[in-house]
Short mmCIF file of N, CA, C and O in Angstrom, two decimals:
data_model
loop_
_atom_site.label_atom_id
_atom_site.label_comp_id
_atom_site.label_asym_id
_atom_site.label_seq_id
_atom_site.Cartn_x
_atom_site.Cartn_y
_atom_site.Cartn_z
N MET A 1 367.57 35.80 274.25
CA MET A 1 365.49 35.24 274.69
C MET A 1 364.54 36.13 274.33
O MET A 1 364.70 37.18 274.91
N GLU A 2 363.72 35.89 272.98
CA GLU A 2 362.61 36.82 272.89
C GLU A 2 361.44 36.29 273.80
O GLU A 2 361.27 35.19 274.38
N LYS A 3 360.66 37.65 273.88
CA LYS A 3 359.85 37.20 274.89
C LYS A 3 358.33 37.52 273.78
O LYS A 3 358.31 38.13 273.10
N ILE A 4 357.34 36.23 274.27
CA ILE A 4 356.04 36.51 273.41
C ILE A 4 354.87 36.44 274.67
O ILE A 4 355.05 36.18 275.45
N ARG A 5 354.49 37.89 274.21
CA ARG A 5 353.43 38.38 275.17
C ARG A 5 351.82 37.92 274.58
O ARG A 5 351.44 37.83 273.40
N VAL A 6 351.52 37.25 276.04
CA VAL A 6 350.28 36.31 275.77
C VAL A 6 349.59 37.57 276.51
O VAL A 6 348.74 36.96 277.88
N ASP A 7 348.25 37.88 275.60
CA ASP A 7 347.01 38.33 276.19
C ASP A 7 345.81 37.61 276.69
O ASP A 7 345.40 36.94 275.82
N VAL A 8 345.92 37.43 277.94
CA VAL A 8 344.23 36.66 278.64
C VAL A 8 343.00 37.60 278.64
O VAL A 8 343.52 38.66 279.78
N GLN A 9 342.47 37.04 278.34
CA GLN A 9 340.79 37.87 279.27
C GLN A 9 339.87 37.22 279.59
O GLN A 9 339.86 35.58 278.55
N TRP A 10 339.34 36.82 280.35
CA TRP A 10 338.07 36.62 280.67
C TRP A 10 336.85 36.64 279.72
O TRP A 10 336.32 38.04 279.48
N CYS A 11 336.33 35.69 279.12
CA CYS A 11 334.87 36.19 278.13
C CYS A 11 333.89 34.95 278.01
O CYS A 11 334.64 34.08 277.89
N ASP A 12 332.78 35.29 278.83
CA ASP A 12 331.79 34.25 278.24
C ASP A 12 332.14 32.66 278.94
O ASP A 12 332.36 31.90 278.45
N LYS A 13 332.82 32.82 280.04
CA LYS A 13 332.49 31.73 281.20
C LYS A 13 334.14 30.66 280.64
O LYS A 13 333.96 29.66 280.67
N ASN A 14 335.19 31.32 280.21
CA ASN A 14 336.19 30.84 279.41
C ASN A 14 337.49 32.21 279.58
O ASN A 14 336.68 32.88 279.15
N PHE A 15 338.43 31.68 279.36
CA PHE A 15 339.34 32.38 279.26
C PHE A 15 339.80 32.47 277.98
O PHE A 15 339.94 31.39 277.19
N GLY A 16 340.69 33.76 277.00
CA GLY A 16 340.71 33.69 275.86
C GLY A 16 342.29 33.74 276.00
O GLY A 16 342.36 34.98 276.90
N ALA A 17 343.18 33.76 275.17
CA ALA A 17 344.72 34.21 274.70
C ALA A 17 344.82 34.17 273.47
O ALA A 17 344.13 33.64 272.53
N SER A 18 345.62 35.76 273.16
CA SER A 18 345.98 35.42 271.61
C SER A 18 347.47 35.90 271.96
O SER A 18 348.06 36.62 272.95
N LEU A 19 348.12 35.35 271.14
CA LEU A 19 349.66 35.88 270.83
C LEU A 19 350.41 37.08 270.11
O LEU A 19 349.91 37.34 269.60
N GLY A 20 351.36 37.71 270.92
CA GLY A 20 351.63 38.92 270.27
C GLY A 20 352.57 39.05 269.00
O GLY A 20 352.16 38.08 268.32
N ASP A 21 352.68 40.46 268.79
CA ASP A 21 352.88 40.52 266.99
C ASP A 21 354.10 39.76 266.69
O ASP A 21 354.46 39.81 265.71
N ASN A 22 354.97 39.30 267.65
CA ASN A 22 356.02 38.85 267.05
C ASN A 22 355.91 37.36 266.73
O ASN A 22 356.99 36.61 266.45
N VAL A 23 354.99 37.06 267.00
CA VAL A 23 354.71 35.51 266.01
C VAL A 23 353.73 35.74 265.06
O VAL A 23 352.80 36.35 264.69
N PRO A 24 354.22 35.14 263.89
CA PRO A 24 353.69 35.26 262.74
C PRO A 24 352.58 34.61 262.53
O PRO A 24 352.40 33.36 263.46
N GLY A 25 351.16 34.88 261.63
CA GLY A 25 350.22 34.18 262.38
C GLY A 25 348.92 34.51 263.49
O GLY A 25 349.45 35.40 264.17
N ALA A 26 348.13 33.83 263.05
CA ALA A 26 347.40 34.42 264.36
C ALA A 26 347.28 32.48 265.28
O ALA A 26 346.76 31.88 264.70
N VAL A 27 347.63 32.96 266.66
CA VAL A 27 347.32 31.84 267.57
C VAL A 27 346.49 32.28 268.52
O VAL A 27 346.37 33.28 269.49
N VAL A 28 345.37 31.73 268.24
CA VAL A 28 344.32 32.21 269.56
C VAL A 28 343.65 30.75 270.70
O VAL A 28 343.53 29.58 270.19
N VAL A 29 343.95 30.68 271.64
CA VAL A 29 343.36 29.59 272.65
C VAL A 29 342.36 29.90 273.59
O VAL A 29 342.25 30.82 274.34
N THR A 30 341.59 28.94 274.19
CA THR A 30 340.29 29.07 275.11
C THR A 30 340.40 27.72 275.76
O THR A 30 341.04 27.23 275.70
N ALA A 31 340.16 28.16 276.83
CA ALA A 31 340.23 26.81 278.08
C ALA A 31 339.07 27.68 279.23
O ALA A 31 339.03 28.79 279.53
N LYS A 32 339.15 26.42 280.02
CA LYS A 32 337.70 26.54 280.97
C LYS A 32 338.68 27.19 282.23
O LYS A 32 337.91 28.01 283.21
N THR A 33 339.41 27.10 282.47
CA THR A 33 340.64 27.56 283.60
C THR A 33 342.08 28.28 283.23
O THR A 33 342.53 27.65 282.39
N TYR A 34 342.51 29.19 284.04
CA TYR A 34 343.56 29.98 283.52
C TYR A 34 344.71 28.75 283.89
O TYR A 34 345.83 28.78 282.70
N GLU A 35 344.91 27.87 284.89
CA GLU A 35 345.85 26.76 284.47
C GLU A 35 346.13 25.96 283.63
O GLU A 35 346.84 25.73 282.65
N GLU A 36 344.51 25.64 282.73
CA GLU A 36 344.68 24.96 281.38
C GLU A 36 345.10 25.43 280.56
O GLU A 36 345.42 25.17 279.41
N LEU A 37 344.49 27.11 280.13
CA LEU A 37 345.22 28.06 279.46
C LEU A 37 346.49 28.15 279.59
O LEU A 37 347.14 27.56 278.24
N GLN A 38 347.35 27.86 280.17
CA GLN A 38 348.85 28.11 280.67
C GLN A 38 349.34 26.70 280.10
O GLN A 38 350.42 26.77 279.79
N ARG A 39 348.68 25.89 279.87
CA ARG A 39 349.33 24.33 279.63
C ARG A 39 349.14 24.34 277.92
O ARG A 39 349.55 23.75 277.72
N GLU A 40 347.86 24.99 277.73
CA GLU A 40 347.63 24.48 275.96
C GLU A 40 348.03 26.25 275.13
O GLU A 40 348.55 25.54 274.20
N VAL A 41 348.66 26.91 275.91
CA VAL A 41 349.35 27.86 274.79
C VAL A 41 350.73 27.58 274.14
O VAL A 41 350.76 27.67 273.28
N PRO A 42 351.48 26.73 275.08
CA PRO A 42 352.57 26.21 274.82
C PRO A 42 352.23 25.15 273.47
O PRO A 42 353.12 25.19 272.72
N GLU A 43 351.53 24.62 274.13
CA GLU A 43 351.07 23.43 272.70
C GLU A 43 351.02 23.97 271.61
O GLU A 43 351.12 23.43 270.56
N SER A 44 349.69 24.87 271.72
CA SER A 44 349.41 25.11 270.29
C SER A 44 350.28 26.03 270.06
O SER A 44 350.38 25.93 268.30
N LEU A 45 351.33 27.14 270.59
CA LEU A 45 352.23 27.40 269.74
C LEU A 45 353.20 26.61 269.18
O LEU A 45 353.45 27.02 267.98
N ARG A 46 353.43 25.39 269.71
CA ARG A 46 354.80 24.32 268.96
C ARG A 46 353.42 24.09 268.02
O ARG A 46 354.32 23.62 266.46
N PHE A 47 352.31 23.61 268.02
CA PHE A 47 351.58 22.88 266.69
C PHE A 47 351.69 24.01 265.45
O PHE A 47 351.42 23.68 264.58
N HIS A 48 351.03 25.67 266.16
CA HIS A 48 351.79 26.22 264.94
C HIS A 48 352.53 26.57 264.27
O HIS A 48 352.80 26.82 263.03
N VAL A 49 353.49 26.39 265.05
CA VAL A 49 354.88 26.44 264.26
C VAL A 49 355.09 25.31 263.60
O VAL A 49 355.61 25.69 262.38
N GLU A 50 354.66 24.28 263.94
CA GLU A 50 355.04 22.83 263.15
C GLU A 50 354.26 23.04 261.23
O GLU A 50 354.63 22.72 260.60
N GLY A 51 352.77 23.83 262.11
CA GLY A 51 352.23 23.65 260.45
C GLY A 51 352.62 24.67 259.65
O GLY A 51 352.91 24.60 258.69
N MET A 52 353.32 25.74 259.66
CA MET A 52 354.20 26.68 259.42
C MET A 52 355.36 26.33 258.63
O MET A 52 355.60 26.56 257.55
N LEU A 53 356.05 25.52 259.30
CA LEU A 53 357.19 24.90 258.68
C LEU A 53 356.25 23.73 257.42
O LEU A 53 357.48 24.15 256.33
N LEU A 54 355.41 23.40 257.87
CA LEU A 54 355.18 22.76 256.82
C LEU A 54 354.75 23.32 255.31
O LEU A 54 354.55 22.59 254.49
N ASP A 55 353.95 24.41 255.57
CA ASP A 55 353.46 24.93 254.87
C ASP A 55 354.62 25.77 254.17
O ASP A 55 354.36 26.69 253.26
N GLY A 56 355.95 25.93 254.54
CA GLY A 56 356.83 26.62 253.67
C GLY A 56 357.16 27.89 254.03
O GLY A 56 357.85 29.19 253.48
N ASP A 57 356.24 28.37 255.38
CA ASP A 57 356.41 29.51 255.91
C ASP A 57 357.62 30.11 256.46
O ASP A 57 358.26 29.33 256.86
N ASP A 58 357.95 31.73 256.18
CA ASP A 58 358.99 31.76 256.78
C ASP A 58 358.66 32.20 258.24
O ASP A 58 358.04 32.66 258.91
N VAL A 59 359.70 31.25 259.35
CA VAL A 59 359.51 31.42 260.94
C VAL A 59 360.61 31.50 261.26
O VAL A 59 361.68 31.24 260.87
N PRO A 60 360.79 32.42 262.09
CA PRO A 60 361.88 33.08 262.80
C PRO A 60 362.80 32.09 263.49
O PRO A 60 362.07 31.05 264.21
N GLN A 61 364.06 32.09 263.34
CA GLN A 61 365.03 30.67 263.99
C GLN A 61 364.21 30.67 265.46
O GLN A 61 364.53 29.48 266.02
N TRP A 62 364.49 31.88 266.17
CA TRP A 62 363.74 31.93 267.96
C TRP A 62 363.07 30.91 268.03
O TRP A 62 363.19 30.39 268.97
N LEU A 63 361.99 31.24 266.99
CA LEU A 63 360.91 30.59 267.31
C LEU A 63 360.84 29.23 266.96
O LEU A 63 360.24 28.35 267.75
N VAL A 64 361.49 28.86 265.87
CA VAL A 64 361.95 27.44 265.91
C VAL A 64 362.76 26.27 266.67
O VAL A 64 362.15 25.68 267.11
N ASN A 65 363.43 27.42 267.31
CA ASN A 65 364.60 27.03 268.19
C ASN A 65 363.74 26.71 269.58
O ASN A 65 364.36 26.07 270.88
N GLY A 66 362.43 27.35 270.10
CA GLY A 66 361.85 27.36 270.92
C GLY A 66 362.62 28.17 272.28
O GLY A 66 362.97 27.93 273.39
N ASP A 67 363.34 29.37 271.50
CA ASP A 67 364.17 30.39 272.26
C ASP A 67 363.21 31.73 272.61
O ASP A 67 363.67 32.29 272.38
N TYR A 68 362.41 31.14 273.60
CA TYR A 68 361.53 32.16 273.82
C TYR A 68 360.86 31.74 275.38
O TYR A 68 361.06 30.97 275.53
N GLU A 69 360.61 33.11 276.06
CA GLU A 69 359.57 32.69 277.31
C GLU A 69 358.20 33.44 276.92
O GLU A 69 357.78 34.69 276.48
N LEU A 70 357.33 33.11 277.56
CA LEU A 70 355.95 33.25 277.58
C LEU A 70 355.78 34.34 278.24
O LEU A 70 355.88 34.00 279.92
N ASP A 71 354.71 35.72 277.96
CA ASP A 71 355.05 36.63 279.05
C ASP A 71 353.45 36.72 279.24
O ASP A 71 352.28 37.72 278.29
N TYR A 72 352.88 36.70 280.39
CA TYR A 72 351.29 36.02 280.41
C TYR A 72 350.80 37.48 281.00
O TYR A 72 351.04 38.46 281.86
N ASN A 73 349.67 38.45 280.36
CA ASN A 73 349.39 39.29 280.18
C ASN A 73 347.71 39.47 280.98
O ASN A 73 346.87 39.20 279.60
N LEU A 74 347.14 39.19 281.85
CA LEU A 74 346.36 39.63 282.17
C LEU A 74 344.97 40.82 282.11
O LEU A 74 345.62 41.75 282.53
N VAL A 75 344.48 41.34 281.15
CA VAL A 75 344.34 42.40 280.50
C VAL A 75 343.26 43.46 281.16
O VAL A 75 343.50 44.62 281.22
N ASP A 76 342.30 42.62 282.44
CA ASP A 76 341.76 43.67 282.67
C ASP A 76 341.46 42.79 284.31
O ASP A 76 341.66 41.80 284.61
N VAL A 77 340.42 43.63 285.35
CA VAL A 77 340.33 43.16 286.60
C VAL A 77 339.58 41.93 286.64
O VAL A 77 339.85 41.02 287.29
N THR A 78 338.57 42.05 286.02
CA THR A 78 337.53 40.35 285.68
C THR A 78 338.35 39.47 285.23
O THR A 78 338.58 38.23 286.15
N THR A 79 339.37 39.23 284.45
CA THR A 79 340.38 38.09 284.15
C THR A 79 341.14 37.83 285.21
O THR A 79 341.73 36.74 285.75
N VAL A 80 341.86 39.07 286.31
CA VAL A 80 342.73 38.52 287.33
C VAL A 80 341.78 38.05 288.34
O VAL A 80 342.33 37.29 289.06
N LEU A 81 340.61 38.43 288.49
CA LEU A 81 339.96 37.74 289.43
C LEU A 81 339.67 36.73 289.31
O LEU A 81 339.52 35.30 290.29
N ARG A 82 338.93 36.14 287.97
CA ARG A 82 338.39 34.76 287.60
C ARG A 82 340.38 34.04 287.76
O ARG A 82 339.75 32.84 288.19
N ALA A 83 341.14 34.25 287.55
CA ALA A 83 342.41 33.67 287.08
C ALA A 83 343.08 33.07 288.28
O ALA A 83 343.45 31.89 288.74
N TYR A 84 342.57 34.03 289.42
CA TYR A 84 343.10 33.44 291.02
C TYR A 84 342.10 33.31 292.10
O TYR A 84 342.15 32.97 293.18
N GLU A 85 340.91 33.02 291.36
CA GLU A 85 339.49 32.66 292.68
C GLU A 85 339.96 31.28 292.92
O GLU A 85 339.16 31.09 294.05
N PRO A 86 340.56 30.27 292.52
CA PRO A 86 341.04 29.11 293.23
C PRO A 86 341.68 29.35 294.21
O PRO A 86 341.56 28.30 294.86
N PHE A 87 342.68 30.05 294.44
CA PHE A 87 343.58 30.79 295.69
C PHE A 87 342.99 31.98 296.36
O PHE A 87 343.16 31.63 297.79
N VAL A 88 342.18 32.73 296.18
CA VAL A 88 341.44 33.74 296.88
C VAL A 88 340.27 34.11 296.45
O VAL A 88 339.84 34.04 295.69
N SER A 89 339.55 33.90 297.91
CA SER A 89 338.13 34.26 297.95
C SER A 89 337.85 35.69 298.05
O SER A 89 338.74 36.61 298.00
N LEU A 90 336.53 35.74 297.46
CA LEU A 90 336.56 37.52 297.46
C LEU A 90 336.11 37.97 299.01
O LEU A 90 336.48 39.00 298.79
N ALA A 91 335.91 36.94 299.46
CA ALA A 91 335.87 37.52 300.96
C ALA A 91 337.11 38.11 301.68
O ALA A 91 337.27 38.86 302.22
N ALA A 92 337.97 37.35 301.21
CA ALA A 92 339.78 37.13 301.79
C ALA A 92 340.05 38.28 300.96
O ALA A 92 341.07 39.59 301.45
N LEU A 93 340.06 38.76 299.92
CA LEU A 93 340.15 39.49 299.37
C LEU A 93 339.55 41.31 299.57
O LEU A 93 340.11 42.03 299.68
N SER A 94 338.28 40.62 299.90
CA SER A 94 337.78 42.03 300.51
C SER A 94 338.43 42.81 301.42
O SER A 94 338.79 43.81 301.89
N HIS A 95 338.51 41.94 302.73
CA HIS A 95 339.30 41.81 303.84
C HIS A 95 340.70 42.55 303.86
O HIS A 95 341.33 43.35 304.40
N ALA A 96 341.63 42.01 302.76
CA ALA A 96 343.02 42.18 302.56
C ALA A 96 342.99 43.79 301.58
O ALA A 96 343.62 44.57 302.20
N SER A 97 341.63 43.92 300.39
CA SER A 97 341.89 44.99 300.10
C SER A 97 340.90 46.26 300.44
O SER A 97 341.15 47.47 300.22
N GLY A 98 339.57 46.22 301.40
CA GLY A 98 338.87 46.94 302.05
C GLY A 98 338.27 47.35 300.94
O GLY A 98 337.59 48.39 301.23
N ILE A 99 337.85 46.78 299.79
CA ILE A 99 336.98 46.84 299.03
C ILE A 99 335.91 45.87 298.91
O ILE A 99 336.03 44.70 299.50
N ASN A 100 334.22 46.50 299.27
CA ASN A 100 333.59 45.62 299.32
C ASN A 100 333.60 44.60 298.84
O ASN A 100 333.57 44.51 297.54
N GLN A 101 332.83 43.40 299.08
CA GLN A 101 332.85 41.78 298.43
C GLN A 101 331.54 42.03 297.57
O GLN A 101 332.14 41.35 296.31
N HIS A 102 330.85 42.73 297.86
CA HIS A 102 329.40 42.70 296.51
C HIS A 102 329.99 43.30 295.30
O HIS A 102 329.94 43.14 294.34
N GLN A 103 331.11 44.15 295.79
CA GLN A 103 331.75 45.44 294.56
C GLN A 103 332.94 44.26 294.14
O GLN A 103 332.79 44.83 292.72
N LEU A 104 333.42 43.93 294.56
CA LEU A 104 334.57 42.80 293.76
C LEU A 104 333.95 41.67 293.21
O LEU A 104 334.15 41.62 292.09
N SER A 105 332.43 41.85 293.48
CA SER A 105 331.82 40.18 292.84
C SER A 105 331.54 41.19 291.68
O SER A 105 331.24 40.18 290.35
N HIS A 106 331.16 42.25 291.40
CA HIS A 106 330.59 43.04 290.09
C HIS A 106 331.99 43.03 289.52
O HIS A 106 331.67 43.18 287.86
N TYR A 107 333.20 43.44 289.98
CA TYR A 107 334.17 43.32 288.78
C TYR A 107 334.42 41.96 288.54
O TYR A 107 335.07 41.94 287.54
N ALA A 108 334.55 40.83 289.31
CA ALA A 108 334.75 39.22 288.90
C ALA A 108 333.88 39.32 287.39
O ALA A 108 333.90 38.36 286.74
N ASN A 109 332.60 39.63 287.72
CA ASN A 109 331.30 39.08 286.56
C ASN A 109 331.61 40.08 285.62
O ASN A 109 330.43 40.26 284.54
N GLY A 110 332.27 41.25 285.55
CA GLY A 110 332.55 42.44 284.42
C GLY A 110 331.31 42.88 284.33
O GLY A 110 331.04 43.70 283.26
N ILE A 111 330.42 42.94 285.84
CA ILE A 111 329.34 44.12 285.29
C ILE A 111 329.72 45.54 285.55
O ILE A 111 329.24 46.29 284.86
N LYS A 112 331.14 45.84 286.32
CA LYS A 112 331.17 46.72 286.38
C LYS A 112 333.07 46.86 286.14
O LYS A 112 333.52 45.89 286.41
N HIS A 113 333.39 47.97 286.07
CA HIS A 113 335.06 48.09 285.76
C HIS A 113 335.51 49.01 286.19
O HIS A 113 335.58 50.02 286.61
N PRO A 114 336.61 48.65 287.36
CA PRO A 114 337.09 49.66 288.19
C PRO A 114 338.14 50.50 287.74
O PRO A 114 338.77 50.32 286.85
N ARG A 115 338.01 51.80 288.40
CA ARG A 115 339.26 52.96 287.91
C ARG A 115 340.55 52.23 288.10
O ARG A 115 340.63 51.15 289.18
N PRO A 116 341.73 52.68 288.00
CA PRO A 116 342.96 52.39 288.29
C PRO A 116 343.30 52.31 289.30
O PRO A 116 344.17 51.55 289.77
N GLN A 117 342.87 53.14 290.60
CA GLN A 117 342.76 53.17 292.10
C GLN A 117 342.07 52.19 292.47
O GLN A 117 343.46 51.46 293.32
N GLN A 118 341.53 51.73 292.08
CA GLN A 118 340.52 50.67 292.53
C GLN A 118 341.64 49.36 292.05
O GLN A 118 341.51 48.48 292.57
N ARG A 119 341.83 49.15 290.78
CA ARG A 119 342.74 48.55 290.51
C ARG A 119 343.85 48.06 291.24
O ARG A 119 344.00 46.32 291.70
N LYS A 120 344.51 48.81 291.46
CA LYS A 120 345.58 48.71 292.17
C LYS A 120 345.16 48.67 293.54
O LYS A 120 346.35 47.27 294.45
N ARG A 121 344.32 48.90 294.38
CA ARG A 121 343.97 48.44 295.71
C ARG A 121 343.73 46.26 295.46
O ARG A 121 344.05 45.66 296.68
N ILE A 122 342.87 45.92 294.44
CA ILE A 122 342.55 44.81 294.79
C ILE A 122 344.24 44.26 294.38
O ILE A 122 344.39 42.93 295.30
N ILE A 123 344.82 44.47 293.21
CA ILE A 123 346.29 43.90 293.17
C ILE A 123 347.52 43.72 294.31
O ILE A 123 347.90 43.11 294.97
N ASP A 124 347.09 44.98 294.93
CA ASP A 124 347.76 45.21 296.38
C ASP A 124 347.44 43.81 297.67
O ASP A 124 347.92 43.66 298.02
N GLY A 125 345.85 43.86 297.56
CA GLY A 125 344.94 43.07 298.04
C GLY A 125 345.68 41.69 297.94
O GLY A 125 346.18 40.79 299.01
N MET A 126 345.69 41.52 296.83
CA MET A 126 346.35 39.89 296.27
C MET A 126 347.92 40.00 297.20
O MET A 126 348.04 38.75 297.64
N HIS A 127 348.42 40.80 296.80
CA HIS A 127 349.79 40.65 296.96
C HIS A 127 349.49 40.54 298.90
O HIS A 127 350.84 39.72 299.40
N LYS A 128 349.36 41.06 299.36
CA LYS A 128 348.99 40.73 301.15
C LYS A 128 348.80 39.87 301.49
O LYS A 128 349.33 39.48 302.31
N ILE A 129 347.79 39.05 300.63
CA ILE A 129 347.55 38.16 300.61
C ILE A 129 348.61 37.00 300.78
O ILE A 129 348.90 35.75 301.47
N GLY A 130 348.80 36.79 299.60
CA GLY A 130 350.37 36.53 298.95
C GLY A 130 351.65 36.24 300.29
O GLY A 130 352.23 35.45 301.12
N ARG A 131 351.74 37.84 301.00
CA ARG A 131 353.00 37.93 301.66
C ARG A 131 352.75 36.81 303.31
O ARG A 131 353.66 36.28 303.72
N GLU A 132 351.34 37.02 303.25
CA GLU A 132 350.69 36.39 304.68
C GLU A 132 351.18 34.81 304.42
O GLU A 132 351.29 34.40 305.30
N LEU A 133 350.80 34.29 303.35
CA LEU A 133 350.98 32.88 303.18
C LEU A 133 352.00 32.73 303.04
O LEU A 133 352.67 31.69 303.41
N LEU A 134 353.58 33.60 302.55
CA LEU A 134 354.67 33.10 302.14
C LEU A 134 355.74 33.22 304.02
O LEU A 134 356.54 32.88 304.23
N SER A 135 355.14 33.91 304.83
CA SER A 135 355.24 33.79 305.91
C SER A 135 355.17 32.65 306.96
O SER A 135 355.66 32.91 307.65
N VAL A 136 354.21 32.11 306.38
CA VAL A 136 353.84 30.32 307.28
C VAL A 136 355.08 29.77 307.42
O VAL A 136 355.93 29.55 306.50
N GLU A 137 355.53 29.23 308.57
CA GLU A 137 356.72 28.46 308.77
C GLU A 137 356.37 27.87 309.49
O GLU A 137 355.01 27.33 310.26
#
């Protein structure tokens, strides 16, 4: 099964996605929410493949058959924070990661960009929250 990388980025109050190099042509999708984007990407890809076939373009058989998996890549911390804000508040993330909520807000709004070590603390904080939720019985 082929993997198609979907690069996702938060830009100007929307999520934008582009598909990897193994998909011929250009497929770009935008949506207001990450959840909506995840619904739109497969639909847009199917529409793109249908169009290429109608145009007589050379399309890899795995793409025609749907023998692929979409691999979403959130390219920066702003995108990560925006994608999961319906589930993780900045206050909760601040508590879990030890990063000041005001600083997290700067990251979420793209005002500042964290160093790799800060990014790791943010992701670790999200994982900590997830583990806590999974432990509920």
